[in-house]
Amino acid sequence: DLSEAHAVAEAYHGLLDEIAARGLDGEISLKLTQLGLDLDAETAFTRFDALAAHAAEKATWAWIDMEGSAYTERTVAFYERARAKREKVGLCLQAYLHRTPADVQRLLPLRPAIRLVKGAYDEPASIAYRRRPEVDGAFLTLSTQLLEAVRDGRARYVAATHDIALLERMARFGTAIGLDPTRMEL
């Protein structure tokens, strides 16, 4: 219920204060349903915006985690609205969804911050790649596009995978296109 969503928001505000008090280099990331998206989307936006403002005051970022495919469009639209208002907000996208390349293209004009994961939910083949080679290929293709956007000053990109071979390929690609290694968040 909304009181639980309020408690979650308050916990994240406390976390931001604790990160700053300890001098840590940390960023927050949360699911919109934690803030009550299913109950009242406008209240969820108000809560997220307050967290994003607090994060910016503490010189850090507020990230939106991606949930299952039933939430993808709402989450991308929510991010567009949040990004129009604040600079230090980011969005997690899932490489295995067939729609993700279009989402990246849709978001690039906003100079987004995107954290790319392979995919965390059991989605049907009609909307998501299911085999590892396909997922890895999608991840790599999107990563190269995002690294080029970082190089050109059009995005922040965070690769969120433990796949060392993919990370090494992305690092080599970033170097090959002249991207300063300190700007690669791999």
PDB file of C-alpha atoms in Angstrom:
ATOM      1  CA  ASP A   1       0.000   0.000   0.000  1.00  0.00           C
ATOM      2  CA  LEU A   2       1.026   3.626  -0.240  1.00  0.00           C
ATOM      3  CA  SER A   3       2.240   3.750   3.361  1.00  0.00           C
ATOM      4  CA  GLU A   4       4.731   0.994   2.527  1.00  0.00           C
ATOM      5  CA  ALA A   5       5.818   2.914  -0.566  1.00  0.00           C
ATOM      6  CA  HIS A   6       6.330   5.991   1.609  1.00  0.00           C
ATOM      7  CA  ALA A   7       8.454   3.948   4.037  1.00  0.00           C
ATOM      8  CA  VAL A   8      10.586   2.685   1.142  1.00  0.00           C
ATOM      9  CA  ALA A   9      11.145   6.241  -0.091  1.00  0.00           C
ATOM     10  CA  GLU A  10      12.118   7.351   3.410  1.00  0.00           C
ATOM     11  CA  ALA A  11      14.579   4.451   3.669  1.00  0.00           C
ATOM     12  CA  TYR A  12      16.229   5.547   0.422  1.00  0.00           C
ATOM     13  CA  HIS A  13      16.443   9.142   1.671  1.00  0.00           C
ATOM     14  CA  GLY A  14      18.194   7.796   4.759  1.00  0.00           C
ATOM     15  CA  LEU A  15      20.506   5.744   2.579  1.00  0.00           C
ATOM     16  CA  LEU A  16      21.472   8.830   0.556  1.00  0.00           C
ATOM     17  CA  ASP A  17      22.295  10.663   3.783  1.00  0.00           C
ATOM     18  CA  GLU A  18      24.334   7.704   5.042  1.00  0.00           C
ATOM     19  CA  ILE A  19      26.271   7.416   1.764  1.00  0.00           C
ATOM     20  CA  ALA A  20      27.166  11.106   2.015  1.00  0.00           C
ATOM     21  CA  ALA A  21      27.979  10.959   5.732  1.00  0.00           C
ATOM     22  CA  ARG A  22      30.401   8.074   5.179  1.00  0.00           C
ATOM     23  CA  GLY A  23      31.960   9.703   2.129  1.00  0.00           C
ATOM     24  CA  LEU A  24      31.103   6.734  -0.069  1.00  0.00           C
ATOM     25  CA  ASP A  25      30.931   6.724  -3.844  1.00  0.00           C
ATOM     26  CA  GLY A  26      27.465   5.202  -4.074  1.00  0.00           C
ATOM     27  CA  GLU A  27      24.318   5.590  -6.126  1.00  0.00           C
ATOM     28  CA  ILE A  28      20.782   4.395  -5.413  1.00  0.00           C
ATOM     29  CA  SER A  29      18.709   2.179  -7.666  1.00  0.00           C
ATOM     30  CA  LEU A  30      15.109   1.166  -7.097  1.00  0.00           C
ATOM     31  CA  LYS A  31      12.083  -0.419  -8.678  1.00  0.00           C
ATOM     32  CA  LEU A  32       9.166   1.902  -9.370  1.00  0.00           C
ATOM     33  CA  THR A  33       6.718  -0.572  -7.857  1.00  0.00           C
ATOM     34  CA  GLN A  34       8.557  -0.026  -4.562  1.00  0.00           C
ATOM     35  CA  LEU A  35       7.383   3.577  -4.764  1.00  0.00           C
ATOM     36  CA  GLY A  36       3.765   2.641  -5.482  1.00  0.00           C
ATOM     37  CA  LEU A  37       3.671   2.733  -9.299  1.00  0.00           C
ATOM     38  CA  ASP A  38       0.800   0.227  -9.404  1.00  0.00           C
ATOM     39  CA  LEU A  39      -1.179   2.149  -6.802  1.00  0.00           C
ATOM     40  CA  ASP A  40      -0.710   5.776  -7.852  1.00  0.00           C
ATOM     41  CA  ALA A  41       1.698   6.605 -10.673  1.00  0.00           C
ATOM     42  CA  GLU A  42       1.719  10.326  -9.881  1.00  0.00           C
ATOM     43  CA  THR A  43       2.640   9.718  -6.241  1.00  0.00           C
ATOM     44  CA  ALA A  44       5.367   7.325  -7.387  1.00  0.00           C
ATOM     45  CA  PHE A  45       6.739  10.032  -9.667  1.00  0.00           C
ATOM     46  CA  THR A  46       6.674  12.625  -6.880  1.00  0.00           C
ATOM     47  CA  ARG A  47       8.553  10.228  -4.593  1.00  0.00           C
ATOM     48  CA  PHE A  48      11.129   9.363  -7.225  1.00  0.00           C
ATOM     49  CA  ASP A  49      11.633  13.017  -8.132  1.00  0.00           C
ATOM     50  CA  ALA A  50      12.243  13.869  -4.472  1.00  0.00           C
ATOM     51  CA  LEU A  51      14.812  11.057  -4.278  1.00  0.00           C
ATOM     52  CA  ALA A  52      16.464  12.245  -7.496  1.00  0.00           C
ATOM     53  CA  ALA A  53      16.664  15.791  -6.122  1.00  0.00           C
ATOM     54  CA  HIS A  54      18.136  14.487  -2.860  1.00  0.00           C
ATOM     55  CA  ALA A  55      20.661  12.357  -4.786  1.00  0.00           C
ATOM     56  CA  ALA A  56      21.710  15.383  -6.840  1.00  0.00           C
ATOM     57  CA  GLU A  57      22.154  17.417  -3.638  1.00  0.00           C
ATOM     58  CA  LYS A  58      24.495  14.673  -2.429  1.00  0.00           C
ATOM     59  CA  ALA A  59      26.344  14.713  -5.788  1.00  0.00           C
ATOM     60  CA  THR A  60      25.158  11.261  -6.777  1.00  0.00           C
ATOM     61  CA  TRP A  61      22.605   9.537  -8.994  1.00  0.00           C
ATOM     62  CA  ALA A  62      19.169   7.945  -8.699  1.00  0.00           C
ATOM     63  CA  TRP A  63      18.600   4.942 -10.968  1.00  0.00           C
ATOM     64  CA  ILE A  64      15.388   3.246 -12.012  1.00  0.00           C
ATOM     65  CA  ASP A  65      15.591  -0.544 -12.141  1.00  0.00           C
ATOM     66  CA  MET A  66      13.709  -2.354 -14.867  1.00  0.00           C
ATOM     67  CA  GLU A  67      11.095  -4.879 -13.846  1.00  0.00           C
ATOM     68  CA  GLY A  68       9.295  -7.509 -15.917  1.00  0.00           C
ATOM     69  CA  SER A  69       8.069  -6.749 -19.435  1.00  0.00           C
ATOM     70  CA  ALA A  70       4.624  -5.728 -18.185  1.00  0.00           C
ATOM     71  CA  TYR A  71       6.366  -2.612 -16.798  1.00  0.00           C
ATOM     72  CA  THR A  72       8.804  -1.821 -19.602  1.00  0.00           C
ATOM     73  CA  GLU A  73       6.848   0.844 -21.467  1.00  0.00           C
ATOM     74  CA  ARG A  74       5.623   2.533 -18.301  1.00  0.00           C
ATOM     75  CA  THR A  75       9.154   2.539 -16.907  1.00  0.00           C
ATOM     76  CA  VAL A  76      10.723   4.007 -20.059  1.00  0.00           C
ATOM     77  CA  ALA A  77       8.033   6.724 -20.187  1.00  0.00           C
ATOM     78  CA  PHE A  78       8.554   7.403 -16.469  1.00  0.00           C
ATOM     79  CA  TYR A  79      12.285   7.794 -17.095  1.00  0.00           C
ATOM     80  CA  GLU A  80      11.675  10.190 -19.986  1.00  0.00           C
ATOM     81  CA  ARG A  81       9.637  12.361 -17.663  1.00  0.00           C
ATOM     82  CA  ALA A  82      12.213  12.163 -14.864  1.00  0.00           C
ATOM     83  CA  ARG A  83      15.105  12.886 -17.252  1.00  0.00           C
ATOM     84  CA  ALA A  84      13.317  15.945 -18.625  1.00  0.00           C
ATOM     85  CA  LYS A  85      13.343  17.319 -15.090  1.00  0.00           C
ATOM     86  CA  ARG A  86      16.654  16.062 -13.692  1.00  0.00           C
ATOM     87  CA  GLU A  87      20.114  15.321 -15.046  1.00  0.00           C
ATOM     88  CA  LYS A  88      21.428  12.709 -12.612  1.00  0.00           C
ATOM     89  CA  VAL A  89      18.832  10.021 -13.195  1.00  0.00           C
ATOM     90  CA  GLY A  90      19.475   6.729 -14.914  1.00  0.00           C
ATOM     91  CA  LEU A  91      17.523   3.788 -16.288  1.00  0.00           C
ATOM     92  CA  CYS A  92      18.244   0.090 -16.408  1.00  0.00           C
ATOM     93  CA  LEU A  93      17.442  -1.599 -19.737  1.00  0.00           C
ATOM     94  CA  GLN A  94      17.440  -5.320 -20.477  1.00  0.00           C
ATOM     95  CA  ALA A  95      19.385  -6.366 -23.580  1.00  0.00           C
ATOM     96  CA  TYR A  96      17.391  -9.550 -24.136  1.00  0.00           C
ATOM     97  CA  LEU A  97      14.137  -7.758 -24.953  1.00  0.00           C
ATOM     98  CA  HIS A  98      13.521  -7.369 -28.678  1.00  0.00           C
ATOM     99  CA  ARG A  99      12.326  -3.799 -28.079  1.00  0.00           C
ATOM    100  CA  THR A 100      15.497  -2.554 -26.350  1.00  0.00           C
ATOM    101  CA  PRO A 101      17.336  -1.299 -29.485  1.00  0.00           C
ATOM    102  CA  ALA A 102      14.346   0.944 -30.240  1.00  0.00           C
ATOM    103  CA  ASP A 103      14.262   2.083 -26.603  1.00  0.00           C
ATOM    104  CA  VAL A 104      17.939   3.067 -26.790  1.00  0.00           C
ATOM    105  CA  GLN A 105      17.316   5.065 -29.968  1.00  0.00           C
ATOM    106  CA  ARG A 106      14.262   6.663 -28.364  1.00  0.00           C
ATOM    107  CA  LEU A 107      16.279   7.736 -25.318  1.00  0.00           C
ATOM    108  CA  LEU A 108      19.516   8.916 -26.946  1.00  0.00           C
ATOM    109  CA  PRO A 109      18.180  12.416 -27.738  1.00  0.00           C
ATOM    110  CA  LEU A 110      17.739  12.882 -23.956  1.00  0.00           C
ATOM    111  CA  ARG A 111      21.450  12.273 -23.272  1.00  0.00           C
ATOM    112  CA  PRO A 112      20.458   9.386 -21.015  1.00  0.00           C
ATOM    113  CA  ALA A 113      22.250   7.392 -18.389  1.00  0.00           C
ATOM    114  CA  ILE A 114      21.656   3.725 -19.180  1.00  0.00           C
ATOM    115  CA  ARG A 115      22.704   0.690 -17.191  1.00  0.00           C
ATOM    116  CA  LEU A 116      22.441  -2.347 -19.438  1.00  0.00           C
ATOM    117  CA  VAL A 117      21.819  -5.831 -18.053  1.00  0.00           C
ATOM    118  CA  LYS A 118      21.349  -9.017 -19.998  1.00  0.00           C
ATOM    119  CA  GLY A 119      17.861  -9.665 -18.584  1.00  0.00           C
ATOM    120  CA  ALA A 120      16.490 -10.939 -15.331  1.00  0.00           C
ATOM    121  CA  TYR A 121      12.963 -12.223 -15.950  1.00  0.00           C
ATOM    122  CA  ASP A 122      11.606 -15.333 -17.632  1.00  0.00           C
ATOM    123  CA  GLU A 123      10.113 -13.658 -20.697  1.00  0.00           C
ATOM    124  CA  PRO A 124       8.598 -15.488 -23.692  1.00  0.00           C
ATOM    125  CA  ALA A 125      10.516 -15.887 -26.957  1.00  0.00           C
ATOM    126  CA  SER A 126       7.965 -13.645 -28.665  1.00  0.00           C
ATOM    127  CA  ILE A 127       9.426 -10.616 -26.844  1.00  0.00           C
ATOM    128  CA  ALA A 128      12.864 -11.717 -25.642  1.00  0.00           C
ATOM    129  CA  TYR A 129      15.910 -13.659 -26.743  1.00  0.00           C
ATOM    130  CA  ARG A 130      16.085 -16.893 -24.790  1.00  0.00           C
ATOM    131  CA  ARG A 131      19.382 -18.414 -25.879  1.00  0.00           C
ATOM    132  CA  ARG A 132      22.657 -17.187 -24.411  1.00  0.00           C
ATOM    133  CA  PRO A 133      24.375 -16.481 -27.766  1.00  0.00           C
ATOM    134  CA  GLU A 134      21.443 -14.282 -28.813  1.00  0.00           C
ATOM    135  CA  VAL A 135      21.375 -12.456 -25.475  1.00  0.00           C
ATOM    136  CA  ASP A 136      25.144 -11.918 -25.541  1.00  0.00           C
ATOM    137  CA  GLY A 137      24.922 -10.666 -29.134  1.00  0.00           C
ATOM    138  CA  ALA A 138      22.169  -8.205 -28.235  1.00  0.00           C
ATOM    139  CA  PHE A 139      24.157  -7.034 -25.208  1.00  0.00           C
ATOM    140  CA  LEU A 140      27.290  -6.507 -27.279  1.00  0.00           C
ATOM    141  CA  THR A 141      25.474  -4.686 -30.097  1.00  0.00           C
ATOM    142  CA  LEU A 142      23.748  -2.322 -27.685  1.00  0.00           C
ATOM    143  CA  SER A 143      26.984  -1.809 -25.744  1.00  0.00           C
ATOM    144  CA  THR A 144      28.850  -0.702 -28.862  1.00  0.00           C
ATOM    145  CA  GLN A 145      26.116   1.818 -29.656  1.00  0.00           C
ATOM    146  CA  LEU A 146      26.156   3.132 -26.109  1.00  0.00           C
ATOM    147  CA  LEU A 147      29.952   3.332 -25.945  1.00  0.00           C
ATOM    148  CA  GLU A 148      29.894   5.419 -29.130  1.00  0.00           C
ATOM    149  CA  ALA A 149      27.295   7.669 -27.482  1.00  0.00           C
ATOM    150  CA  VAL A 150      29.550   8.029 -24.419  1.00  0.00           C
ATOM    151  CA  ARG A 151      32.484   8.922 -26.672  1.00  0.00           C
ATOM    152  CA  ASP A 152      30.352  11.564 -28.387  1.00  0.00           C
ATOM    153  CA  GLY A 153      29.087  13.004 -25.087  1.00  0.00           C
ATOM    154  CA  ARG A 154      25.520  11.817 -25.729  1.00  0.00           C
ATOM    155  CA  ALA A 155      25.105   9.334 -22.861  1.00  0.00           C
ATOM    156  CA  ARG A 156      26.400   7.750 -19.714  1.00  0.00           C
ATOM    157  CA  TYR A 157      26.635   3.989 -20.044  1.00  0.00           C
ATOM    158  CA  VAL A 158      27.135   1.418 -17.306  1.00  0.00           C
ATOM    159  CA  ALA A 159      27.648  -2.203 -18.344  1.00  0.00           C
ATOM    160  CA  ALA A 160      26.083  -4.456 -15.717  1.00  0.00           C
ATOM    161  CA  THR A 161      27.375  -7.941 -16.324  1.00  0.00           C
ATOM    162  CA  HIS A 162      29.802 -10.354 -14.732  1.00  0.00           C
ATOM    163  CA  ASP A 163      30.673 -11.795 -18.154  1.00  0.00           C
ATOM    164  CA  ILE A 164      34.402 -11.067 -18.305  1.00  0.00           C
ATOM    165  CA  ALA A 165      34.697 -12.001 -21.991  1.00  0.00           C
ATOM    166  CA  LEU A 166      31.983  -9.474 -22.938  1.00  0.00           C
ATOM    167  CA  LEU A 167      33.551  -6.798 -20.743  1.00  0.00           C
ATOM    168  CA  GLU A 168      36.931  -7.360 -22.369  1.00  0.00           C
ATOM    169  CA  ARG A 169      35.392  -7.100 -25.857  1.00  0.00           C
ATOM    170  CA  MET A 170      33.667  -3.846 -24.884  1.00  0.00           C
ATOM    171  CA  ALA A 171      36.890  -2.432 -23.449  1.00  0.00           C
ATOM    172  CA  ARG A 172      38.736  -3.261 -26.676  1.00  0.00           C
ATOM    173  CA  PHE A 173      35.958  -1.662 -28.707  1.00  0.00           C
ATOM    174  CA  GLY A 174      35.986   1.448 -26.518  1.00  0.00           C
ATOM    175  CA  THR A 175      39.741   1.789 -26.964  1.00  0.00           C
ATOM    176  CA  ALA A 176      39.436   1.233 -30.737  1.00  0.00           C
ATOM    177  CA  ILE A 177      36.935   4.074 -31.090  1.00  0.00           C
ATOM    178  CA  GLY A 178      39.093   6.444 -29.042  1.00  0.00           C
ATOM    179  CA  LEU A 179      37.035   6.429 -25.868  1.00  0.00           C
ATOM    180  CA  ASP A 180      38.997   7.537 -22.804  1.00  0.00           C
ATOM    181  CA  PRO A 181      39.213   4.434 -20.585  1.00  0.00           C
ATOM    182  CA  THR A 182      38.266   6.515 -17.535  1.00  0.00           C
ATOM    183  CA  ARG A 183      34.872   7.115 -19.151  1.00  0.00           C
ATOM    184  CA  MET A 184      34.122   3.393 -19.550  1.00  0.00           C
ATOM    185  CA  GLU A 185      31.999   2.072 -16.713  1.00  0.00           C
ATOM    186  CA  LEU A 186      32.542  -1.609 -17.346  1.00  0.00           C
TER     187      LEU A 186
END
